[in-house]
Tab-separated table of C-alpha atoms and ligand atoms in Angstrom:
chain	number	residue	atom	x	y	z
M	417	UNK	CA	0.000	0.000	0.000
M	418	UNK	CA	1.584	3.384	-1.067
M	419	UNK	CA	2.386	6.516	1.003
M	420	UNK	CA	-0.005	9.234	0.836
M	421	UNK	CA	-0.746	12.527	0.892
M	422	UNK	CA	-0.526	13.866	4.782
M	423	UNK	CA	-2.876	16.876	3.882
M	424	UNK	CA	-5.378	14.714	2.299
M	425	UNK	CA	-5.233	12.089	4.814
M	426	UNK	CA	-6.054	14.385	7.946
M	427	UNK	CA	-8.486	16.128	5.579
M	428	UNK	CA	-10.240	12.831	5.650
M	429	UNK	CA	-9.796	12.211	9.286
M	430	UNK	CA	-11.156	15.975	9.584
M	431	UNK	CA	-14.636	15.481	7.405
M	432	UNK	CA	-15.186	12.066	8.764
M	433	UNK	CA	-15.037	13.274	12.832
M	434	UNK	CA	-11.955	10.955	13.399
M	435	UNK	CA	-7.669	11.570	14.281
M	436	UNK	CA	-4.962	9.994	13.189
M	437	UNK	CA	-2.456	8.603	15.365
M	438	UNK	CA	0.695	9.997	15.206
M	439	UNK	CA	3.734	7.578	16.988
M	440	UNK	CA	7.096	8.469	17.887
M	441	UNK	CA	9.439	5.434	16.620
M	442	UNK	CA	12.675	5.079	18.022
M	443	UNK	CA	13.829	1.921	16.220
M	444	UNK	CA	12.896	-0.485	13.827
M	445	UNK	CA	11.078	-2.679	16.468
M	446	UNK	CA	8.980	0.425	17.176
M	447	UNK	CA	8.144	0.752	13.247
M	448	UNK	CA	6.923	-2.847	12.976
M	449	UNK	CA	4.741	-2.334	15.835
M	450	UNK	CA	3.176	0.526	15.003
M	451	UNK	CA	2.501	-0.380	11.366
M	452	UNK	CA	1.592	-4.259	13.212
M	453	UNK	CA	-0.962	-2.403	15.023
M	454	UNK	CA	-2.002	0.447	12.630
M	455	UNK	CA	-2.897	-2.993	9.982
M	456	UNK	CA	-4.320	-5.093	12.536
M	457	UNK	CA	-6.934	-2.176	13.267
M	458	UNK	CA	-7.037	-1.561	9.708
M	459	UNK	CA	-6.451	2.237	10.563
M	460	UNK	CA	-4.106	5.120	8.851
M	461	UNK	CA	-1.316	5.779	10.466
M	462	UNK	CA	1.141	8.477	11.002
M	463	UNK	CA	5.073	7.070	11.859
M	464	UNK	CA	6.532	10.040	13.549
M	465	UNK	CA	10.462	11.025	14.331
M	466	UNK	CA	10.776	13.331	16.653
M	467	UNK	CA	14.016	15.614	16.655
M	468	UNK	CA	14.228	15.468	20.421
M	469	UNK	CA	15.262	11.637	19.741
M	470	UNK	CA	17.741	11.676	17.275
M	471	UNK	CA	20.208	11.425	20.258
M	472	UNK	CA	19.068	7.426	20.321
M	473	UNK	CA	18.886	6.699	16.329
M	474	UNK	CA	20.469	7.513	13.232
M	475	UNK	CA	17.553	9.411	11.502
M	476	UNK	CA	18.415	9.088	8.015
M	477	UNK	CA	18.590	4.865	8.352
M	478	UNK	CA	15.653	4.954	10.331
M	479	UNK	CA	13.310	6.402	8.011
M	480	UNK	CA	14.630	4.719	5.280
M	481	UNK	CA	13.739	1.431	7.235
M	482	UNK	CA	10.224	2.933	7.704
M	483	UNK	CA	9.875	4.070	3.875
M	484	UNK	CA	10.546	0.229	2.963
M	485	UNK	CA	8.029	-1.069	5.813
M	486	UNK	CA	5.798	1.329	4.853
M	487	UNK	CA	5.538	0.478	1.501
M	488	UNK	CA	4.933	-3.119	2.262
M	489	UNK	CA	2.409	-2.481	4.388
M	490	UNK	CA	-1.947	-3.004	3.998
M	491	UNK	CA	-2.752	0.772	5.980
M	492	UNK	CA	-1.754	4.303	4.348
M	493	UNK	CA	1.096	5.569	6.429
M	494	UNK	CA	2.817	9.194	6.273
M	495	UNK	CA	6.571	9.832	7.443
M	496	UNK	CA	6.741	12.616	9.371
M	497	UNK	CA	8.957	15.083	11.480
M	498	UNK	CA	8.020	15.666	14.425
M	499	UNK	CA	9.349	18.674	16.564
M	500	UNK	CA	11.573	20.227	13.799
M	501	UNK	CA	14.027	23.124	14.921
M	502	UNK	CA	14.187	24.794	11.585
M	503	UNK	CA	14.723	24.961	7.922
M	504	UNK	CA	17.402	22.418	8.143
M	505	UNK	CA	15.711	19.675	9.973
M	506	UNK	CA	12.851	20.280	7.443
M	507	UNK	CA	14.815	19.977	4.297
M	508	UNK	CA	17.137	17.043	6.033
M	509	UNK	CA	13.893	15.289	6.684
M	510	UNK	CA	11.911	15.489	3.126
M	511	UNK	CA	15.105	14.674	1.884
M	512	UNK	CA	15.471	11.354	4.201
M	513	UNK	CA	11.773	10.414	2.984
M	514	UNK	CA	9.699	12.604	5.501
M	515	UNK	CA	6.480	13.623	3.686
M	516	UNK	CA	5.162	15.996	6.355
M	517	UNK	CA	6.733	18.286	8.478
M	518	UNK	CA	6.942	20.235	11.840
M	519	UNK	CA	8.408	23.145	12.997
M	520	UNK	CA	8.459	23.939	16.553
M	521	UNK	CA	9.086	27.571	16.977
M	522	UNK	CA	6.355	27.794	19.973
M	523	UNK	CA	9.034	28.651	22.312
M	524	UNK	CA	9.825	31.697	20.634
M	525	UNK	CA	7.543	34.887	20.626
M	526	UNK	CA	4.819	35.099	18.458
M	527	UNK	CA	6.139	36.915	15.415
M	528	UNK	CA	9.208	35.242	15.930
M	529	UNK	CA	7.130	31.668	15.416
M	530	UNK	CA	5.351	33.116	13.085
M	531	UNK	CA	8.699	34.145	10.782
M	532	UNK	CA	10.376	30.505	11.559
M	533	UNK	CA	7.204	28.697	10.251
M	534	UNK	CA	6.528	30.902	7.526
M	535	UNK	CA	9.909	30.028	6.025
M	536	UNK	CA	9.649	26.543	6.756
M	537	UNK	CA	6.191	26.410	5.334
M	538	UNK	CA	6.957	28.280	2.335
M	539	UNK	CA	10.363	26.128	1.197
M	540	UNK	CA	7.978	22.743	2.408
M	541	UNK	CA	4.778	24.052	0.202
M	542	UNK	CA	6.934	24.107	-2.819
M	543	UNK	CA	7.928	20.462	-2.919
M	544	UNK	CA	4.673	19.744	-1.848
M	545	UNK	CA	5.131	19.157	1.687
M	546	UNK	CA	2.401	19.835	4.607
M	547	UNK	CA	3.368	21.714	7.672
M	548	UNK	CA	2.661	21.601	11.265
M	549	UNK	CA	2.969	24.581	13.187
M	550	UNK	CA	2.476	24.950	16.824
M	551	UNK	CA	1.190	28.157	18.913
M	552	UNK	CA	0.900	28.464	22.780
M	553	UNK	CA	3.325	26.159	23.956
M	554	UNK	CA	3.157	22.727	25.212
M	555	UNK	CA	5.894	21.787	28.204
M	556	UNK	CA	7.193	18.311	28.999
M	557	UNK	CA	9.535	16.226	27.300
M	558	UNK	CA	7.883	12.673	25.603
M	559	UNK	CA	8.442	9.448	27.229
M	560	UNK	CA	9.778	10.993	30.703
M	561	UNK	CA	8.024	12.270	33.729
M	562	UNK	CA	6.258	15.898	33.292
M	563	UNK	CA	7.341	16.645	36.393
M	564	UNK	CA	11.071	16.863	36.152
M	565	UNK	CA	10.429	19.739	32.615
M	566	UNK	CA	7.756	21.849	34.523
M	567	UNK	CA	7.901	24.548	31.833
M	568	UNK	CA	4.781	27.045	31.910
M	569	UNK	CA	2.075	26.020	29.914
M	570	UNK	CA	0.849	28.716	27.564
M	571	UNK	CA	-2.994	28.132	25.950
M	572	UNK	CA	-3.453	28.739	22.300
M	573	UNK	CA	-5.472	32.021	21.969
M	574	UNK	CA	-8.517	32.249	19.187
M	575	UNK	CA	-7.648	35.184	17.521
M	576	UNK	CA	-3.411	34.580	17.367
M	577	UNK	CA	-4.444	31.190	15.988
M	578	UNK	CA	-6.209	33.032	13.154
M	579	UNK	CA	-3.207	35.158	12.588
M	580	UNK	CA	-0.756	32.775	12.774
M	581	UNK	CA	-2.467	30.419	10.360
M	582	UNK	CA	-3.418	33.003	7.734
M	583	UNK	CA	0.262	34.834	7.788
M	584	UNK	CA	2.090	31.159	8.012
M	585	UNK	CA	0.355	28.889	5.490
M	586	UNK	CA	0.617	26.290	7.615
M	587	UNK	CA	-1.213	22.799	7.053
M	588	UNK	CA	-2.245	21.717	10.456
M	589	UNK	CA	-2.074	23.780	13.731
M	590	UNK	CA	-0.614	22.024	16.867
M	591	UNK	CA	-2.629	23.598	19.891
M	592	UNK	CA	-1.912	24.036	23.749
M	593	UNK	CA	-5.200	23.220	25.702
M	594	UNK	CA	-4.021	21.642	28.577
M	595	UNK	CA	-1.935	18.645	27.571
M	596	UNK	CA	1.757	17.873	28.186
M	597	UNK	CA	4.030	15.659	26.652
M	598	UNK	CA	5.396	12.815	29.117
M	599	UNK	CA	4.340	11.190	32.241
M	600	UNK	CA	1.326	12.870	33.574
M	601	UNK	CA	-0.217	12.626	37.735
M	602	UNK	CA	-3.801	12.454	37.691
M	603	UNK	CA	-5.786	13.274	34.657
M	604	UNK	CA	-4.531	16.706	32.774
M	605	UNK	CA	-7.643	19.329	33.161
M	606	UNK	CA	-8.757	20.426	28.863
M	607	UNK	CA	-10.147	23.723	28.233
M	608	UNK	CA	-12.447	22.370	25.561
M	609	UNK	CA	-14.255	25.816	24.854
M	610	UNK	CA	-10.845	27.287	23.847
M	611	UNK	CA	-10.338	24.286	21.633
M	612	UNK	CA	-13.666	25.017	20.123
M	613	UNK	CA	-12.928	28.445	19.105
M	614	UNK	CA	-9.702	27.984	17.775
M	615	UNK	CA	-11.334	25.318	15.496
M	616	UNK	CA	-14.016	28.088	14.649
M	617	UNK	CA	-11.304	30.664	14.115
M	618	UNK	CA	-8.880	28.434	11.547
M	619	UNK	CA	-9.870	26.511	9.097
M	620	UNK	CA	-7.312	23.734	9.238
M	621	UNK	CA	-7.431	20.326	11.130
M	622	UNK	CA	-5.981	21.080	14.555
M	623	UNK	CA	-3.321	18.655	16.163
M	624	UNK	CA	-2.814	17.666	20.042
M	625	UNK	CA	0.438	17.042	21.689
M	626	UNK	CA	1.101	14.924	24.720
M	627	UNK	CA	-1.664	11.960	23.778
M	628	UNK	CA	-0.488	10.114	27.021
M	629	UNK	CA	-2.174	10.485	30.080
M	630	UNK	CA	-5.863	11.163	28.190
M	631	UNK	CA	-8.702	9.267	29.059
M	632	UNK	CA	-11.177	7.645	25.683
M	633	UNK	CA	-13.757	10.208	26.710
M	634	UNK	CA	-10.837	13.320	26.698
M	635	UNK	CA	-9.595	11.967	23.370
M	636	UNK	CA	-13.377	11.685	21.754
M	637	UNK	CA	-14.186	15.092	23.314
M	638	UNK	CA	-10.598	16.383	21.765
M	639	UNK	CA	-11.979	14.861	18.258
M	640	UNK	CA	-15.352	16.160	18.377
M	641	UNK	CA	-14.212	19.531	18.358
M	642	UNK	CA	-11.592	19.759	15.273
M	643	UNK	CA	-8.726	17.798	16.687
M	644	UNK	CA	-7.753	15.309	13.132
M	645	UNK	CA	-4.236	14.036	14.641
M	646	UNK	CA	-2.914	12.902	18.235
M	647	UNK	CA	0.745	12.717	18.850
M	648	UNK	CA	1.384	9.745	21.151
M	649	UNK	CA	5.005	8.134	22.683
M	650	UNK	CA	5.337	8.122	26.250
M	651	UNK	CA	3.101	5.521	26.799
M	652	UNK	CA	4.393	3.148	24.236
M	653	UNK	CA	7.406	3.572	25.465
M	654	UNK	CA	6.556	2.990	28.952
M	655	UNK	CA	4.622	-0.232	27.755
M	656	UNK	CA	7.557	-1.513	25.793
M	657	UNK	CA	10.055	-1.145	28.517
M	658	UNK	CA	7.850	-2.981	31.055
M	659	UNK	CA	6.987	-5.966	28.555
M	660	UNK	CA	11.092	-6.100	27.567
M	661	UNK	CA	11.446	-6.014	31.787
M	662	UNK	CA	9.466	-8.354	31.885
M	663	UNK	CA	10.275	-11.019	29.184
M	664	UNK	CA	14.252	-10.406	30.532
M	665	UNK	CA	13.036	-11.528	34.381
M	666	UNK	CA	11.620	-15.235	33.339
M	667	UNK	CA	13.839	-17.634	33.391
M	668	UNK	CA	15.915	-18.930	29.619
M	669	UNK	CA	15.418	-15.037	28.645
M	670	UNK	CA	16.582	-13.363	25.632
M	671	UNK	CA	17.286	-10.506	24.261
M	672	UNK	CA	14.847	-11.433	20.916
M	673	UNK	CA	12.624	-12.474	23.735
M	674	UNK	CA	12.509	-8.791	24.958
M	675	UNK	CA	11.894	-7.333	21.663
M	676	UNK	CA	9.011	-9.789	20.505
M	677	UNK	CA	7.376	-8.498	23.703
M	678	UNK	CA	8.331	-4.654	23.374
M	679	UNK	CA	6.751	-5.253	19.830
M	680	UNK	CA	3.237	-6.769	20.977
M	681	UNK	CA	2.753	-4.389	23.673
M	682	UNK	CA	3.622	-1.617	21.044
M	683	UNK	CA	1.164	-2.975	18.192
M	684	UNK	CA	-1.537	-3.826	20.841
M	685	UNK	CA	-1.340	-0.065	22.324
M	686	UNK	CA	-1.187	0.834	18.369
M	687	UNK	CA	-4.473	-0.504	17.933
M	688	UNK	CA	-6.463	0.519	20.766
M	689	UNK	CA	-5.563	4.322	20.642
M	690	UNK	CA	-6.763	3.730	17.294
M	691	UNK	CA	-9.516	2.486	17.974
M	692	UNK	CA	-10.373	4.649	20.399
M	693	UNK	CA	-9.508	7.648	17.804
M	694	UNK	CA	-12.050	6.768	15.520
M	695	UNK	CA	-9.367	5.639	12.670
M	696	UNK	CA	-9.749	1.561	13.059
M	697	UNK	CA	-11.166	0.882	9.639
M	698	UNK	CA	-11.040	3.753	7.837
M	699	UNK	CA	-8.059	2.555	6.112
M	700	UNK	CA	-9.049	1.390	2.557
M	701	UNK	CA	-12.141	4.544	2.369
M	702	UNK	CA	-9.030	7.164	2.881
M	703	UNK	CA	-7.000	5.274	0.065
M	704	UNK	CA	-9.509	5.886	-2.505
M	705	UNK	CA	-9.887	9.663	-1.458
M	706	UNK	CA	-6.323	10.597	-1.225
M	707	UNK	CA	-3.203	11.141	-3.809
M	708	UNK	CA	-0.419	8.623	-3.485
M	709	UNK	CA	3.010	10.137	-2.347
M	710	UNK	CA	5.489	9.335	-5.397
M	711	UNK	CA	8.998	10.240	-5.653
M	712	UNK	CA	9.763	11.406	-9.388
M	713	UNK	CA	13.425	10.613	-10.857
M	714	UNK	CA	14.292	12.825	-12.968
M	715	UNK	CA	17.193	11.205	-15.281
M	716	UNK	CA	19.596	12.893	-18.032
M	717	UNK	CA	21.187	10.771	-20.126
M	718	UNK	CA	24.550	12.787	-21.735
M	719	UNK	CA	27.770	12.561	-23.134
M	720	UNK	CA	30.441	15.075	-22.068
M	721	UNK	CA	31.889	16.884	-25.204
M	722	UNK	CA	35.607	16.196	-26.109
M	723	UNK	CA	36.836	19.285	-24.390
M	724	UNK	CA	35.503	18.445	-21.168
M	725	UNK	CA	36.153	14.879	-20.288
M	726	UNK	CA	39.606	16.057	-18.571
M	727	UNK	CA	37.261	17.791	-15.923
M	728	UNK	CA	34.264	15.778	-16.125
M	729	UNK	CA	35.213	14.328	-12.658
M	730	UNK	CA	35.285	17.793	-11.081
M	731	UNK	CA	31.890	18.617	-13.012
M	732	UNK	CA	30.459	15.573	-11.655
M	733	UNK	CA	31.285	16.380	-7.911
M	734	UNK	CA	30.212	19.787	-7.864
M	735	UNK	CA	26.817	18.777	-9.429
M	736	UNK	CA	26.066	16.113	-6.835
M	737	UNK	CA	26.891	18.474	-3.923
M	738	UNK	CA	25.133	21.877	-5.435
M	739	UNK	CA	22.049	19.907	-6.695
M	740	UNK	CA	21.956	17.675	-3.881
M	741	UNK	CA	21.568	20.456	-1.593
M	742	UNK	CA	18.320	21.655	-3.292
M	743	UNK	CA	15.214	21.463	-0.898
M	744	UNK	CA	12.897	18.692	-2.374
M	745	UNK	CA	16.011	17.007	-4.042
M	746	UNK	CA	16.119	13.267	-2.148
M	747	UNK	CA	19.611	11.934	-3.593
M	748	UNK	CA	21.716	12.744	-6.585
M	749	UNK	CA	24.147	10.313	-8.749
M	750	UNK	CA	26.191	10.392	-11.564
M	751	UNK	CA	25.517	6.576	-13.540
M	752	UNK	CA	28.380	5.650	-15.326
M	753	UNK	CA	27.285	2.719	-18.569
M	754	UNK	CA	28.124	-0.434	-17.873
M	755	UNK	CA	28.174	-1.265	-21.237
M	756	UNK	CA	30.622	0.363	-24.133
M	757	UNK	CA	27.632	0.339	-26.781
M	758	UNK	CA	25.468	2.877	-25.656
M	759	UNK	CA	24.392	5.788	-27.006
M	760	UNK	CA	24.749	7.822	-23.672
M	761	UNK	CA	27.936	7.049	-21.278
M	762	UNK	CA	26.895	9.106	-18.562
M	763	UNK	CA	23.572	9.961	-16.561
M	764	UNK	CA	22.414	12.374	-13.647
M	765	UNK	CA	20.266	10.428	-11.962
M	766	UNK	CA	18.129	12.537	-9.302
M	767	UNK	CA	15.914	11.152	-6.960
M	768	UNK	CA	12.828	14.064	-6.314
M	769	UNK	CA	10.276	14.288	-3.105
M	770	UNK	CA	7.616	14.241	-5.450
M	771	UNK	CA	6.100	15.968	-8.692
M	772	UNK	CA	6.113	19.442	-7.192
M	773	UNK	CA	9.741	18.910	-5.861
M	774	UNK	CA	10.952	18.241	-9.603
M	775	UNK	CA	8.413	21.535	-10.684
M	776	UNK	CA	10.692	23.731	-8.221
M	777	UNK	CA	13.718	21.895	-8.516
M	778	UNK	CA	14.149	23.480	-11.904
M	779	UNK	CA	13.299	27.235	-10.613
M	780	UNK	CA	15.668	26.377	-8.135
M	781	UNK	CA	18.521	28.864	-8.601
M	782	UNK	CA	21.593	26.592	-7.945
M	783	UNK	CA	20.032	24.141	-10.590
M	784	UNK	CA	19.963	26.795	-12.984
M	785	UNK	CA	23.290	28.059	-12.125
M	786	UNK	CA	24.511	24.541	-12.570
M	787	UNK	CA	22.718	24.174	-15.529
M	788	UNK	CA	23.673	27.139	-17.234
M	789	UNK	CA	27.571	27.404	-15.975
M	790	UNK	CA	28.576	23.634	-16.674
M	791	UNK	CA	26.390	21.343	-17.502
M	792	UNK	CA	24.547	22.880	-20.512
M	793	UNK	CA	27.898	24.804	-22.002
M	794	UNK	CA	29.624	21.035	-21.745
M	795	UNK	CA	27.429	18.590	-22.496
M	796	UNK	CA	25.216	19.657	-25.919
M	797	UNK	CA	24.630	15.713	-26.476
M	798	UNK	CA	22.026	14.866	-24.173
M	799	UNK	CA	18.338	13.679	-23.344
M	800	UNK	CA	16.232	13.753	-20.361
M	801	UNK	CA	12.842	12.737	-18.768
M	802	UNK	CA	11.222	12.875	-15.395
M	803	UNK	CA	9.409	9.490	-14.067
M	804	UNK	CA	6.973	8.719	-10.939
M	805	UNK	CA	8.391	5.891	-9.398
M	806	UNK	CA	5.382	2.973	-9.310
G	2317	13P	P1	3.323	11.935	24.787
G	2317	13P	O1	4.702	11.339	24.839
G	2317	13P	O2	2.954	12.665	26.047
G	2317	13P	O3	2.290	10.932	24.365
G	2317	13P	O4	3.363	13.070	23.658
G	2317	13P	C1	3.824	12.716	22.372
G	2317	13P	C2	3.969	13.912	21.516
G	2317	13P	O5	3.298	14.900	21.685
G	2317	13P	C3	4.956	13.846	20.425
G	2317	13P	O6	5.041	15.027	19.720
């Protein structure tokens, strides 16, 4: 079952009164699970990296091992960033395979969110990439205890929300009502009239942070009023670590042992939350309403001219680092034949986000720069085509 489309798929979640669950993975186990679960309820799912973890995993192997599961797997998934810092965690991420983005500027004060997100959002909307933003601000830290990151809660005001929304562009808006990320005493206290108006005063699907903790009726309340996706970690994470504790305490453990049961308690959270979000069997009606998420290759088959094969190695080099730093660009390679009767001995073989990415990748002023310095000037013999990737 393909990617899709993040803004479609919350769109759906959105018209049809239901959220998407949105899980932190921290390894590959984690991935399996969550996709294990997300299938087993039949639900679309949302595998989530957040930046405050890439202390744990390598990110870029990571969500290539989640592109590949993801692809093989019978929900619709999205790959997205969680808690982004900035432009470069945005364009690191769609470049690693994310297809949705966050950036967390909700620390900062309002126009300076509002200028972080509207960068992010405009480099993201041009490969074709939904953005999360977040205003009022959210303390806690996910999977440890609230307590020890007491930061002051800020609430998400109506009429900043409309602001913020309007001046960003921003997809989906991540909203403080109450919630913390992490371990939570007692049951957090939701100020569900404020989430109410901030749904009346934006028009896009609204986003809660700090899942864990929230009772079914706090999560179908959440819903009810404009909430389309819940972000969700510390309690998988709390459930994984006791099931690993507790497969390593029997006697004739192993470590496979403790993974197999990290992974069950992970899908079978997976599936409830689900459940309980409204998204257990919506999977195959969202596939027919939503666009698959394609990369695009774009390939140029060449031959350098006579004059230039003494340099064509330096050529070569500066074109994979200049157009491989190109937001939207996902990996860029020179192909050398393998064979000596072919028409074309060389290609550029770039790997694009998706349709839009290869649409601004050639506005993109290094490309043309590039393009117009070496390539073009060096390399008259050539053809070239751009193809979505089945
Ligand atoms: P919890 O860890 O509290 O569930 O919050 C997760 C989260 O908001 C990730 O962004």
């Amino acid at each position: 079952m393909p990617l899709v489309d993040l803004k479609d798929m919350l769109r759906h979640a959105r018209a049809n009164g239901y959220a998407v669950g949105a899980y932190d993975a921290v390894d590959s186990n984690f991935v399996a699970a969550i996709l294990a679960g997300a299938e087993a309820a039949q639900a679309p799912v949302i595998l989530s990296f957040a930046e405050s973890h890439f202390a744990h995993y390598d990110f870029a192997s990571l969500v290539a091992a989640a592109e590949a599961q993801a692809k093989r797997s019978t929900v619709p998934v999205a790959l997205f960033l969680d808690h982004g810092s900035g432009m470069a965690s945005a364009v690191a991420a769609i470049r690693h395979g994310c297809n949705g983005v966050m950036v967390d500027a909700s620390h900062l004060a309002f126009e300076d969110n509002l200028a972080t997100t509207r960068d992010v959002a405009e480099m993201a909307h041009g490969v074709g990439v939904p953005v999360e933003g977040e205003l009022g601000y959210v303390p806690g830290v996910e999977g440890e205890d609230a307590e020890r990151h007491p930061g002051a809660m800020r609430m998400t005001s109506p009429e900043e929300a409309a602001r913020y929304v309007d001046a960003s562009g921003v997809d989906f808006l991540a909203v403080s009502v109450g919630t913390v990320h992490g371990r939570f005493r007692g049951e957090p206290r939701l100020d569900l009239d404020r989430l109410a108006a901030v749904a009346a005063a934006v028009a896009v699907p609204l986003v809660i942070h700090g899942g864990t903790g929230l009772s079914d009726e706090q999560f179908q309340a959440l819903i009810a009023r404009g909430v389309a996706k819940i972000n969700y970690f510390t309690a998988l994470s709390d459930l994984a670590a006791a099931a690993a504790a507790n497969a390593l305490a029997a006697v004739n453990s192993s470590y496979t042992a403790a993974i197999d049961a990290a992974r069950r308690a992970v899908a079978d959270e997976v599936m409830r939350t689900a459940t309980v979000f409204g998204a257990a069997g919506r999977a195959q009606a969202l596939l027919t309403e939503c666009r698959p998420w394609r990369d695009v290759e774009h390939v140029i088959l060449f031959n350098w001219s006579e004059e230039a094969m003494a340099r064509a190695m330096d050529f070569e080099a500066e074109g994979c680092a200049l157009l491989g730093s190109v937001p939207g660009v996902r990996e860029v390679a020179i192909g050398r034949a393998i064979h000596e009767d072919v028409r074309y001995r060389r290609a550029w073989l770039i790997r694009l986000a998706s349709a839009a990415a290869e649409g601004a990748y050639m506005q993109d002023e290094r490309h043309l720069d590039y393009a117009n310095r070496v390539f073009r000037p060096h390399a008259a013999d050539r053809i070239k085509g751009d193809y979505m990737r089945e």
